[in-house]
XYZ file of N, CA and C in Angstrom:
579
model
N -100.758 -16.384 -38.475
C -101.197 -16.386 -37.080
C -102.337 -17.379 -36.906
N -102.525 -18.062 -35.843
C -103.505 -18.942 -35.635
C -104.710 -18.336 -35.037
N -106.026 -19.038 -35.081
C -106.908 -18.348 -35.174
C -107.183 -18.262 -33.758
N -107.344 -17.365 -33.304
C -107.719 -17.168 -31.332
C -106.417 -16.189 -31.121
N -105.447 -15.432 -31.981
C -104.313 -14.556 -31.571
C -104.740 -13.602 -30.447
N -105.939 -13.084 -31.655
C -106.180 -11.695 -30.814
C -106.981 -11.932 -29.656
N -107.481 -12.897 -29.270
C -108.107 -13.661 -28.114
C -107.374 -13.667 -27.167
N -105.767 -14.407 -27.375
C -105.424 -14.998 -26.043
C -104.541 -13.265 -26.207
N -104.002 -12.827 -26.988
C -103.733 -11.381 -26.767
C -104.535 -10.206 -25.831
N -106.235 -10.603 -25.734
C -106.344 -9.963 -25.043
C -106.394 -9.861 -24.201
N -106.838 -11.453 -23.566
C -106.452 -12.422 -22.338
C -104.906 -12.045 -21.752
N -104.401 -11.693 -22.094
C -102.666 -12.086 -21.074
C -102.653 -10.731 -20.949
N -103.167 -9.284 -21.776
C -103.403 -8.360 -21.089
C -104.282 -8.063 -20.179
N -105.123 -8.860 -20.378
C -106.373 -8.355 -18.870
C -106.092 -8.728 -17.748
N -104.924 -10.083 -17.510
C -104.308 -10.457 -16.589
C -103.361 -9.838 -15.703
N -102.558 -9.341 -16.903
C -101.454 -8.298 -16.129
C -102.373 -7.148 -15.901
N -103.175 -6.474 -16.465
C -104.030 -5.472 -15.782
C -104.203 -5.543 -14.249
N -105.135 -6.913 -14.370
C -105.592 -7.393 -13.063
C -104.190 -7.892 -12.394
N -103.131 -8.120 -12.426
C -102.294 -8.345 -11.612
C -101.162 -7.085 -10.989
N -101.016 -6.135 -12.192
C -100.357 -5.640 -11.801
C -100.703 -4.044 -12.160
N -101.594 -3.619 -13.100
C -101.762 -2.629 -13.051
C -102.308 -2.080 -14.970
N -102.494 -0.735 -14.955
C -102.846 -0.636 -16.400
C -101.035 -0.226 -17.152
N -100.312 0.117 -15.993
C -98.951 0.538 -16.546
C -98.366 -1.108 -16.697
N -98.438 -1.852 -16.400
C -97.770 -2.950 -16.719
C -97.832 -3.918 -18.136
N -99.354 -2.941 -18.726
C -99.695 -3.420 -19.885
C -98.765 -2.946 -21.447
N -97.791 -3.013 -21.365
C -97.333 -2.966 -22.816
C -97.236 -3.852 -24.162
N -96.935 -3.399 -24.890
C -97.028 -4.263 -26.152
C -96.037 -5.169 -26.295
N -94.929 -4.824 -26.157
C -93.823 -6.010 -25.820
C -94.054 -6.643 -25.024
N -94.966 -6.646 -24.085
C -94.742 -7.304 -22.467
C -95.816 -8.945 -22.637
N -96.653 -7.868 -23.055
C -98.206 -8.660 -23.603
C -97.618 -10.033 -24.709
N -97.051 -9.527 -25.823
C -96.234 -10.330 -26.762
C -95.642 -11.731 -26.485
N -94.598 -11.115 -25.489
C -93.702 -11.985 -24.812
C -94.688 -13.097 -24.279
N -95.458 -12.588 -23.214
C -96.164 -13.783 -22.307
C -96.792 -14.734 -23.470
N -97.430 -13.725 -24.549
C -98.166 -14.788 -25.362
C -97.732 -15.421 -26.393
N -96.183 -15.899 -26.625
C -95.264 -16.111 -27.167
C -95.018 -15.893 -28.440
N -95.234 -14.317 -29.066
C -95.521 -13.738 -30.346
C -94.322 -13.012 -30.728
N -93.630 -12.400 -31.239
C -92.834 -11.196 -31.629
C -93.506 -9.873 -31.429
N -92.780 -9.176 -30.338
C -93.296 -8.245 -30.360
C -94.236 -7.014 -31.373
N -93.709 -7.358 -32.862
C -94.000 -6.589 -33.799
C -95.383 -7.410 -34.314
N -94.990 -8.614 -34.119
C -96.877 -9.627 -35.031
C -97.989 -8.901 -33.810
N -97.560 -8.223 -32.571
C -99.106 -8.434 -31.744
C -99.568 -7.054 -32.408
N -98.926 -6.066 -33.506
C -99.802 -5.073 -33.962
C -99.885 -5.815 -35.316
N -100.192 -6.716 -35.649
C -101.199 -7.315 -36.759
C -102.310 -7.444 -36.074
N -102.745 -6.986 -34.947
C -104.164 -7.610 -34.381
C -104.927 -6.371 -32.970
N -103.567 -5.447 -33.377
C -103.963 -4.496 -32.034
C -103.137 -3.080 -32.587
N -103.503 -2.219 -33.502
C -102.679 -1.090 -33.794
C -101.648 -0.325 -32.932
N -102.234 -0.099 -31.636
C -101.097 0.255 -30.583
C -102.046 -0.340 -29.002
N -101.445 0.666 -28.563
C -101.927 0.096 -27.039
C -103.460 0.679 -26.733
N -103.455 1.560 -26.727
C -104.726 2.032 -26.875
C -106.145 1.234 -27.154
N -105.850 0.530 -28.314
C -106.513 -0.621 -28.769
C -106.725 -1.607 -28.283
N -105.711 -2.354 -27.854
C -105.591 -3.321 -26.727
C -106.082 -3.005 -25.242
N -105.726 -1.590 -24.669
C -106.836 -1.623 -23.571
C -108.407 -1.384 -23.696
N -108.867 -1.332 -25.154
C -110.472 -1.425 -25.751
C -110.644 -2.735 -25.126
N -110.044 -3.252 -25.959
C -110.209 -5.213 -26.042
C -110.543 -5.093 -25.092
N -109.202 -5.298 -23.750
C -110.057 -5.208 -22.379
C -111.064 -4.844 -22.053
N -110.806 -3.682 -21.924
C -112.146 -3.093 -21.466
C -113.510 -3.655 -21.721
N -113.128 -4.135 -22.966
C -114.686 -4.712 -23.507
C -114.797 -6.070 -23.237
N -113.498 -6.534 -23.040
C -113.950 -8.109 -22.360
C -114.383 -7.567 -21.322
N -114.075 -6.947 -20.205
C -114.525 -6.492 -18.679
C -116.103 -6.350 -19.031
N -116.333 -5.599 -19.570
C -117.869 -5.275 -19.742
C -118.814 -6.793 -20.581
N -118.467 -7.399 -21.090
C -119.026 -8.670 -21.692
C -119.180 -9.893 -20.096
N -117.786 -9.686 -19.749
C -117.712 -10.574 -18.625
C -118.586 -9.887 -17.477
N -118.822 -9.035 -17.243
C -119.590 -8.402 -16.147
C -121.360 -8.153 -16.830
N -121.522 -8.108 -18.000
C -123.065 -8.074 -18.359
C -123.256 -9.953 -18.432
N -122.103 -10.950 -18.273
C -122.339 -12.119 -18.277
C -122.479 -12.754 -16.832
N -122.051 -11.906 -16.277
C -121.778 -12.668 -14.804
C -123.363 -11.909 -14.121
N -123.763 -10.974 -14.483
C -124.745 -10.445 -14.108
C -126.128 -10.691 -14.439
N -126.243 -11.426 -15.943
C -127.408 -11.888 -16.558
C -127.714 -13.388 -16.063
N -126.633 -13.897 -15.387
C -126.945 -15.443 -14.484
C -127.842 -15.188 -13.073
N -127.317 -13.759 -12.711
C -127.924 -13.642 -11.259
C -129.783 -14.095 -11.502
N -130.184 -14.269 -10.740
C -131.768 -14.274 -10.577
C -132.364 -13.327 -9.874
N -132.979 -12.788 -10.278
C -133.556 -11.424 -9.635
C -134.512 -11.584 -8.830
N -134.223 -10.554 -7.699
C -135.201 -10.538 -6.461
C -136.370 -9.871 -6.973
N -137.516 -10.705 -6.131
C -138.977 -10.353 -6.545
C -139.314 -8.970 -5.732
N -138.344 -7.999 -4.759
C -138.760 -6.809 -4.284
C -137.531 -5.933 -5.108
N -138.291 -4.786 -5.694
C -137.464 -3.763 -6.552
C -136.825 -3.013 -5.751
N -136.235 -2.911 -4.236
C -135.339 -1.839 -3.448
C -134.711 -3.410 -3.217
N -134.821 -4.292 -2.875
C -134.306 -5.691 -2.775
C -133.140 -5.668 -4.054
N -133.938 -5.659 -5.195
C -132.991 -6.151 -6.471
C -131.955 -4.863 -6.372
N -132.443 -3.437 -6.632
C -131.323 -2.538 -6.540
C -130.669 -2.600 -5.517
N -130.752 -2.853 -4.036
C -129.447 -3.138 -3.182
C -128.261 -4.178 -3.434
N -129.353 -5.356 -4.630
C -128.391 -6.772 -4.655
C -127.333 -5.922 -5.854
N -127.610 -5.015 -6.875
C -127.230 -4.988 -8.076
C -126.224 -4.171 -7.398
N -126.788 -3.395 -6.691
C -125.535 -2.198 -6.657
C -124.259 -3.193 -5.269
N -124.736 -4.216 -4.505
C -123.933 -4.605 -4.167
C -122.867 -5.431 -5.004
N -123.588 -6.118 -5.863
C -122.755 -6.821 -6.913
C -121.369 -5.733 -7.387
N -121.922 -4.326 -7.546
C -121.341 -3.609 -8.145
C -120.126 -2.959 -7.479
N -120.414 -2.811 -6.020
C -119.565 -3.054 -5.168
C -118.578 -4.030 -5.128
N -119.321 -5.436 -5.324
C -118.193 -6.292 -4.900
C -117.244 -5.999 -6.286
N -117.418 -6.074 -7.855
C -116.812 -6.368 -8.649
C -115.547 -5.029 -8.530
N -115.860 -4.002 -7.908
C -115.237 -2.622 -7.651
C -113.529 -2.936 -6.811
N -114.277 -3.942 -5.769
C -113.324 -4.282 -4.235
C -112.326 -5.256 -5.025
N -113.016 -6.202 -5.679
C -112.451 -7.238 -5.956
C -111.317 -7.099 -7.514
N -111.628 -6.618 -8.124
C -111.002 -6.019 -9.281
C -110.870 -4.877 -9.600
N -110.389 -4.357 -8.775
C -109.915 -2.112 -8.592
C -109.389 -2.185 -9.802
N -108.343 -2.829 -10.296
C -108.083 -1.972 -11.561
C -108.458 -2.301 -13.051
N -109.454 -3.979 -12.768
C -110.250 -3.776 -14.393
C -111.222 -2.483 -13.928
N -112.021 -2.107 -12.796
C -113.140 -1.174 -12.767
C -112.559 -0.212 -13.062
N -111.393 -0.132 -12.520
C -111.098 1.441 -13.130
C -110.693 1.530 -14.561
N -110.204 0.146 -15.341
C -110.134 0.593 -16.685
C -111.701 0.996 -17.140
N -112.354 0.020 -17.064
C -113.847 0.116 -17.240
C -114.617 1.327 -17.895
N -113.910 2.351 -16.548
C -114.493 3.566 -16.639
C -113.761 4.517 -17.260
N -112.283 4.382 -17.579
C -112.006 4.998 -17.987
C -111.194 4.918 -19.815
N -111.465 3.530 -20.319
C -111.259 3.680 -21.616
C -112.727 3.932 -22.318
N -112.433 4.561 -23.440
C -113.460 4.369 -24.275
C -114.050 3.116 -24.969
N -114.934 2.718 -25.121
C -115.185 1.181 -25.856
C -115.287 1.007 -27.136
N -115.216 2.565 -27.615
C -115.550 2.021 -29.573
C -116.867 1.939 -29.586
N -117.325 1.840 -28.877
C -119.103 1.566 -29.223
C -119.899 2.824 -28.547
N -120.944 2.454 -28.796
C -121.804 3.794 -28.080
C -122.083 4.865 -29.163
N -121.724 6.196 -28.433
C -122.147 7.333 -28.840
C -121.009 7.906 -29.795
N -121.478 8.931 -29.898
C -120.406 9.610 -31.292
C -118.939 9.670 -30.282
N -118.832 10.012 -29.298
C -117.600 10.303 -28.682
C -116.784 9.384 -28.828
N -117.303 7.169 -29.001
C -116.762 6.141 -29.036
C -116.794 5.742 -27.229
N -117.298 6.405 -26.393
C -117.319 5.824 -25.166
C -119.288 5.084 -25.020
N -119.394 4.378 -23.878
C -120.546 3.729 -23.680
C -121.603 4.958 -23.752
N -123.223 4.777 -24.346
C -123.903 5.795 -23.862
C -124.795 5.335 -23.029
N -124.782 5.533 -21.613
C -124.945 5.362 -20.094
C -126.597 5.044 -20.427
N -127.318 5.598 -21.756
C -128.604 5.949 -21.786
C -129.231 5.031 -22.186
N -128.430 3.966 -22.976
C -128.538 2.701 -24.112
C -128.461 1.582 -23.143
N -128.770 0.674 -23.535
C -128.409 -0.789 -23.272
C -127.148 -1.264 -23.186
N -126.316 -0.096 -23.214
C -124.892 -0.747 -23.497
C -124.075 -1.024 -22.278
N -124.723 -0.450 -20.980
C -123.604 -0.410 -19.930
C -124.546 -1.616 -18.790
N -123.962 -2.650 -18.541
C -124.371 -3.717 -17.796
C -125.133 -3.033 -16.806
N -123.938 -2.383 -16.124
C -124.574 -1.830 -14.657
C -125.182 -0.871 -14.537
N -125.869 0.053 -15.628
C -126.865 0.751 -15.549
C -128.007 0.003 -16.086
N -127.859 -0.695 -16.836
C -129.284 -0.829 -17.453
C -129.971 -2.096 -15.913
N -129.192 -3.184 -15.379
C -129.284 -3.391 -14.151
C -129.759 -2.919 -12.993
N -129.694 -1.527 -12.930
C -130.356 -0.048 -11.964
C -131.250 0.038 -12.566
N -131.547 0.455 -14.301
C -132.626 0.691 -14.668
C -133.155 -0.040 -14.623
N -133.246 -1.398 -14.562
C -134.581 -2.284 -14.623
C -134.668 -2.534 -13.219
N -134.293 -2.272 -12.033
C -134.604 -2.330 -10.766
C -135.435 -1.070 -10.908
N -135.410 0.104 -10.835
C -135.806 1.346 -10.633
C -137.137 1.336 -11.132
N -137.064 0.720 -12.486
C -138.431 1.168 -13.666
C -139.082 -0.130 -12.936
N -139.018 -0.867 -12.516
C -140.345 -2.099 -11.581
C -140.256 -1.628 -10.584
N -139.880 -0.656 -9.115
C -139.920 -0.056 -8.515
C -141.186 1.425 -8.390
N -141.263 1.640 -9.740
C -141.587 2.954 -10.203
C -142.983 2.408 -10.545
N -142.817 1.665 -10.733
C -144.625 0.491 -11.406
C -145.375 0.277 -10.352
N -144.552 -0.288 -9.511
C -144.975 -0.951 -8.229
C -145.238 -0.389 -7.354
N -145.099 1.401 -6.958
C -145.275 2.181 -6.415
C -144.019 2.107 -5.285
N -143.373 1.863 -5.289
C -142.200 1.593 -4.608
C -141.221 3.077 -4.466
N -140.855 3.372 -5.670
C -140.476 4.891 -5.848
C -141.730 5.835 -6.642
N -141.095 7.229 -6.437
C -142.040 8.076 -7.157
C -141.939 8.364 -8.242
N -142.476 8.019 -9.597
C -142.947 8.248 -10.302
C -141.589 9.474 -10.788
N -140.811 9.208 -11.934
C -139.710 9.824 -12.438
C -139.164 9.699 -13.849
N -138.039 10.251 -14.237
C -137.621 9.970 -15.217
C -136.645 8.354 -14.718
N -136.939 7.223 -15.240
C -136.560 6.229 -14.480
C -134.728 6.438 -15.087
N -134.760 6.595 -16.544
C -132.925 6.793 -16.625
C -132.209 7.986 -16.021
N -132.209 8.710 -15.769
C -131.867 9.909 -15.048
C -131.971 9.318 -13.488
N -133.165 8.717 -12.947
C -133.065 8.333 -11.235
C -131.835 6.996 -11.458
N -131.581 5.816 -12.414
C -130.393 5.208 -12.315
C -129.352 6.006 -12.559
N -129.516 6.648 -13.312
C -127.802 7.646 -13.531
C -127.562 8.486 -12.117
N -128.229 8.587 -11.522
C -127.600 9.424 -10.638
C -127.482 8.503 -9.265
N -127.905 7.228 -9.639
C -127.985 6.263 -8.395
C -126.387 5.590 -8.747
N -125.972 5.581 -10.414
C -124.366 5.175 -10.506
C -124.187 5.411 -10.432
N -123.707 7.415 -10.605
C -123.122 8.223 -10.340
C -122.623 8.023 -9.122
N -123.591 8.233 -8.010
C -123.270 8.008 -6.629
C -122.200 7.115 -6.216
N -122.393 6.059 -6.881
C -121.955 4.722 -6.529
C -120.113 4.498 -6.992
N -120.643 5.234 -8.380
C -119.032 5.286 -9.016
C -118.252 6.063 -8.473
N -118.681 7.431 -7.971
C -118.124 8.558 -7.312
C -117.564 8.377 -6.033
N -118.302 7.253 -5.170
C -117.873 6.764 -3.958
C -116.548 5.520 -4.170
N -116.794 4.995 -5.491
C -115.865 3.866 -5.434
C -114.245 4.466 -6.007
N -115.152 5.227 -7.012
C -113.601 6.192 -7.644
C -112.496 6.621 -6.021
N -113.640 7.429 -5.356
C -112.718 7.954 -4.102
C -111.931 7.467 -3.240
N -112.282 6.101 -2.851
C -112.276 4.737 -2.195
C -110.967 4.393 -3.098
N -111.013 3.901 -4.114
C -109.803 3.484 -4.626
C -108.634 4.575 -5.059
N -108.783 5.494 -4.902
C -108.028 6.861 -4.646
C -107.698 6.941 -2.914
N -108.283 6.619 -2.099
C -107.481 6.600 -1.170
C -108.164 7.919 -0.259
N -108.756 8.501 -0.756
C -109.343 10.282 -0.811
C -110.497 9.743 0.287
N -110.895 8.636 0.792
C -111.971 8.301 1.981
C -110.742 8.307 3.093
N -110.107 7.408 3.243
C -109.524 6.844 4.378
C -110.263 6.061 5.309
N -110.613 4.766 4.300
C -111.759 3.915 5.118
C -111.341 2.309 4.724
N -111.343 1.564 5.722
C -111.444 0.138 4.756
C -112.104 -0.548 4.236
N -112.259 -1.334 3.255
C -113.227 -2.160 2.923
C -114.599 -2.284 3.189
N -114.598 -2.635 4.322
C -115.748 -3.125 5.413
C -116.524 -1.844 6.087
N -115.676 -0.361 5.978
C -116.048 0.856 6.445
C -116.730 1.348 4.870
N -116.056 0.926 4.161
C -116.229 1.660 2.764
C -118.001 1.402 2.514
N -118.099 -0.218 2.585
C -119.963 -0.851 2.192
C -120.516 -0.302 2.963
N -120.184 -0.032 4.346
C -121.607 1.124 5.727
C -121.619 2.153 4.728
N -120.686 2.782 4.318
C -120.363 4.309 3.452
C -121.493 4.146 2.677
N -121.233 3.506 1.693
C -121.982 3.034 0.321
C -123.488 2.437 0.879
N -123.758 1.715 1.500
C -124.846 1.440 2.346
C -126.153 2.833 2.596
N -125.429 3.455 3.447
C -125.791 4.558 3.925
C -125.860 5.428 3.128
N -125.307 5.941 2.076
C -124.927 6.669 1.176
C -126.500 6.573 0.371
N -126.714 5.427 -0.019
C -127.294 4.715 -1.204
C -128.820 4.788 -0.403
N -129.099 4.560 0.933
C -130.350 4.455 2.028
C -130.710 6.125 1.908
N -129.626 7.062 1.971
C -129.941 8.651 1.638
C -130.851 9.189 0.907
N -129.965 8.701 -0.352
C -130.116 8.532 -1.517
C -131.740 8.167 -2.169
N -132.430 6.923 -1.523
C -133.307 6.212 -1.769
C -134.555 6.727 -1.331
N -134.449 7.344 0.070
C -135.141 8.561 0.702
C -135.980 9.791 0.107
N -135.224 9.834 -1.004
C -135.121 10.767 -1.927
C -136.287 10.346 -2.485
N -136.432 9.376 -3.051
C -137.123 9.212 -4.236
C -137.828 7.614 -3.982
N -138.530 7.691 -2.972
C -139.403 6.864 -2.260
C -140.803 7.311 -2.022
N -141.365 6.458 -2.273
C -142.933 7.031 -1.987
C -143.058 7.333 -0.868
Protein backbone atom coordinates (compact mmCIF):
# COMPACT_ATOMS: atom_id res chain seq x y z
CA UNK A 1 0.00 0.00 0.00
CA UNK A 2 1.29 3.45 -0.62
CA UNK A 3 1.94 5.70 1.96
CA UNK A 4 -1.21 8.26 2.55
CA UNK A 5 -3.83 4.87 2.24
CA UNK A 6 -5.27 5.42 5.38
CA UNK A 7 -5.38 9.21 4.67
CA UNK A 8 -7.17 9.37 1.51
CA UNK A 9 -9.35 6.37 3.15
CA UNK A 10 -10.39 8.60 5.54
CA UNK A 11 -10.93 11.43 3.28
CA UNK A 12 -13.51 9.69 0.76
CA UNK A 13 -15.31 8.66 3.94
CA UNK A 14 -15.78 12.01 5.44
CA UNK A 15 -17.05 13.02 2.09
CA UNK A 16 -19.72 10.63 1.66
CA UNK A 17 -20.57 11.37 5.33
CA UNK A 18 -20.85 14.92 4.42
CA UNK A 19 -22.65 14.14 1.25
CA UNK A 20 -24.80 11.69 1.96
CA UNK A 21 -25.04 10.57 5.32
CA UNK A 22 -23.31 8.27 8.17
CA UNK A 23 -25.38 5.21 6.47
CA UNK A 24 -23.74 5.73 3.21
CA UNK A 25 -20.42 5.09 4.80
CA UNK A 26 -19.47 1.47 4.17
CA UNK A 27 -16.42 -0.39 3.73
CA UNK A 28 -16.92 -1.53 0.28
CA UNK A 29 -18.28 1.77 -0.74
CA UNK A 30 -15.34 3.80 0.81
CA UNK A 31 -12.86 1.13 -1.05
CA UNK A 32 -14.33 1.45 -4.32
CA UNK A 33 -14.18 5.38 -4.51
CA UNK A 34 -10.61 5.08 -3.28
CA UNK A 35 -9.68 2.56 -5.78
CA UNK A 36 -8.60 -0.30 -3.24
CA UNK A 37 -10.15 -3.88 -2.91
CA UNK A 38 -12.56 -3.94 -0.74
CA UNK A 39 -10.72 -6.40 1.63
CA UNK A 40 -6.99 -4.14 1.60
CA UNK A 41 -9.19 -1.04 3.25
CA UNK A 42 -9.20 -3.39 6.59
CA UNK A 43 -5.36 -3.42 6.48
CA UNK A 44 -5.77 0.16 7.73
CA UNK A 45 -9.32 0.31 9.36
CA UNK A 46 -10.46 -3.02 11.33
CA UNK A 47 -14.17 -2.48 10.59
CA UNK A 48 -16.34 0.43 10.29
CA UNK A 49 -16.46 1.57 13.50
CA UNK A 50 -12.89 2.54 13.16
CA UNK A 51 -13.21 4.36 10.18
CA UNK A 52 -15.98 6.54 11.58
CA UNK A 53 -13.09 7.37 14.58
CA UNK A 54 -10.84 8.53 11.73
CA UNK A 55 -13.57 10.83 10.87
CA UNK A 56 -14.62 11.92 13.59
CA UNK A 57 -11.23 12.86 14.52
CA UNK A 58 -10.43 14.50 11.35
CA UNK A 59 -13.80 16.63 12.13
CA UNK A 60 -12.42 17.59 15.44
CA UNK A 61 -8.63 18.42 14.16
CA UNK A 62 -10.29 20.34 11.28
CA UNK A 63 -12.60 22.30 13.58
CA UNK A 64 -9.82 22.95 16.57
CA UNK A 65 -7.88 24.16 13.15
CA UNK A 66 -10.31 26.29 11.67
CA UNK A 67 -10.92 27.76 15.09
CA UNK A 68 -7.29 28.45 16.31
CA UNK A 69 -6.97 30.93 13.01
CA UNK A 70 -9.95 32.94 14.29
CA UNK A 71 -8.60 36.11 16.23
CA UNK A 72 -10.20 36.73 19.28
CA UNK A 73 -12.37 39.51 20.35
CA UNK A 74 -10.94 41.81 22.99
CA UNK A 75 -14.68 41.73 24.94
CA UNK A 76 -15.25 38.19 26.75
CA UNK A 77 -19.42 38.09 26.09
CA UNK A 78 -18.14 39.41 22.49
CA UNK A 79 -15.70 36.33 22.05
CA UNK A 80 -18.34 33.77 23.57
CA UNK A 81 -21.17 35.00 21.20
CA UNK A 82 -18.46 34.81 18.19
CA UNK A 83 -17.43 31.11 19.42
CA UNK A 84 -20.70 29.84 20.02
CA UNK A 85 -21.77 31.40 16.70
CA UNK A 86 -18.98 29.74 14.90
CA UNK A 87 -20.45 26.74 16.53
CA UNK A 88 -23.62 27.32 15.14
CA UNK A 89 -22.52 27.91 11.85
CA UNK A 90 -20.28 24.60 11.66
CA UNK A 91 -23.74 22.75 13.11
CA UNK A 92 -26.03 24.41 9.94
CA UNK A 93 -23.44 23.91 7.59
CA UNK A 94 -22.28 20.32 8.20
CA UNK A 95 -25.41 18.51 10.16
CA UNK A 96 -24.04 15.33 9.66
CA UNK A 97 -20.12 15.60 10.38
CA UNK A 98 -21.65 17.47 13.83
CA UNK A 99 -23.65 14.88 14.44
CA UNK A 100 -20.96 12.28 13.93
CA UNK A 101 -18.84 14.49 16.15
CA UNK A 102 -20.98 13.91 18.94
CA UNK A 103 -21.78 10.86 18.61
CA UNK A 104 -18.68 8.54 17.92
CA UNK A 105 -16.28 7.94 20.42
CA UNK A 106 -12.66 9.29 19.59
CA UNK A 107 -10.28 6.75 21.21
CA UNK A 108 -8.90 9.45 23.15
CA UNK A 109 -9.94 11.04 26.31
CA UNK A 110 -11.25 9.34 29.25
CA UNK A 111 -11.43 5.71 30.25
CA UNK A 112 -14.81 5.34 28.35
CA UNK A 113 -12.53 6.23 24.87
CA UNK A 114 -14.95 9.25 24.21
CA UNK A 115 -13.60 13.13 24.52
CA UNK A 116 -13.33 14.34 28.27
CA UNK A 117 -15.42 17.65 27.86
CA UNK A 118 -13.10 18.65 31.05
CA UNK A 119 -9.59 18.39 29.15
CA UNK A 120 -8.28 20.26 26.37
CA UNK A 121 -9.51 17.83 24.13
CA UNK A 122 -12.80 19.20 22.78
CA UNK A 123 -12.18 22.41 20.46
CA UNK A 124 -15.46 23.84 21.30
CA UNK A 125 -15.37 23.70 24.86
CA UNK A 126 -12.16 24.64 25.72
CA UNK A 127 -13.11 27.82 23.18
CA UNK A 128 -16.17 28.60 25.85
CA UNK A 129 -13.74 28.00 28.44
CA UNK A 130 -11.33 30.47 27.58
CA UNK A 131 -14.11 33.03 26.76
CA UNK A 132 -15.81 32.41 30.18
CA UNK A 133 -12.48 32.19 32.42
CA UNK A 134 -11.41 36.09 30.89
CA UNK A 135 -14.96 37.00 31.45
CA UNK A 136 -14.79 35.76 35.07
CA UNK A 137 -11.34 37.91 35.55
CA UNK A 138 -12.70 40.79 34.09
CA UNK A 139 -15.67 40.92 36.17
CA UNK A 140 -17.85 40.36 33.34
CA UNK A 141 -19.48 37.12 34.83
CA UNK A 142 -19.72 35.99 38.44
CA UNK A 143 -17.18 34.45 39.81
CA UNK A 144 -17.77 30.35 39.25
CA UNK A 145 -16.64 27.13 38.55
CA UNK A 146 -15.48 28.43 35.00
CA UNK A 147 -15.65 24.47 33.45
CA UNK A 148 -18.97 23.57 34.67
CA UNK A 149 -20.39 27.46 33.54
CA UNK A 150 -18.87 26.29 29.74
CA UNK A 151 -20.37 22.86 30.04
CA UNK A 152 -23.56 23.91 30.59
CA UNK A 153 -23.26 26.89 28.10
CA UNK A 154 -22.52 23.62 25.36
CA UNK A 155 -24.84 21.71 26.70
CA UNK A 156 -27.36 24.31 25.88
CA UNK A 157 -26.09 24.85 22.62
CA UNK A 158 -25.74 21.12 21.61
CA UNK A 159 -29.18 20.34 23.01
CA UNK A 160 -30.70 23.09 20.86
CA UNK A 161 -28.77 22.00 17.75
CA UNK A 162 -29.36 18.17 18.39
CA UNK A 163 -33.27 19.21 18.34
CA UNK A 164 -33.02 21.46 15.33
CA UNK A 165 -31.50 18.79 13.30
CA UNK A 166 -34.08 16.28 14.57
CA UNK A 167 -36.68 18.31 13.30
CA UNK A 168 -38.30 18.27 17.11
CA UNK A 169 -38.19 22.57 16.84
CA UNK A 170 -40.06 23.15 13.67
CA UNK A 171 -38.07 26.24 12.88
CA UNK A 172 -35.80 27.32 10.03
CA UNK A 173 -32.47 28.18 9.93
CA UNK A 174 -32.76 31.82 10.38
CA UNK A 175 -35.64 31.09 13.24
CA UNK A 176 -33.35 28.48 14.70
CA UNK A 177 -30.06 31.51 15.47
CA UNK A 178 -33.11 34.08 17.25
CA UNK A 179 -33.74 30.52 19.20
CA UNK A 180 -30.11 30.02 20.00
CA UNK A 181 -29.57 33.82 20.32
CA UNK A 182 -32.11 34.22 22.87
CA UNK A 183 -31.64 31.02 24.39
CA UNK A 184 -27.89 31.76 25.03
CA UNK A 185 -28.90 35.94 26.20
CA UNK A 186 -31.15 33.75 29.04
CA UNK A 187 -28.72 31.84 29.72
CA UNK A 188 -25.98 34.66 30.21
CA UNK A 189 -28.40 36.51 32.60
CA UNK A 190 -27.74 33.89 34.72
CA UNK A 191 -24.40 34.29 35.40
CA UNK A 192 -23.62 37.99 34.81
CA UNK A 193 -22.55 40.37 37.20
Amino acid sequence: MAPGTADRIAAEASALLRAEGEDAVSMRRVATAVGITPMAIYRHFPNREALLRAVAERGWDQLAEQWGRRARHDNPRAELRRTLNALLDFALEQPRLYALLYAVPSGQGNHSGGVDFRSDESPVLSAVVAAVDEGMHRGVFEPDDVSEVALSIVALMHGLISMHHTGQLGLSDPQFRVLCGTAMTRLLHGVGA
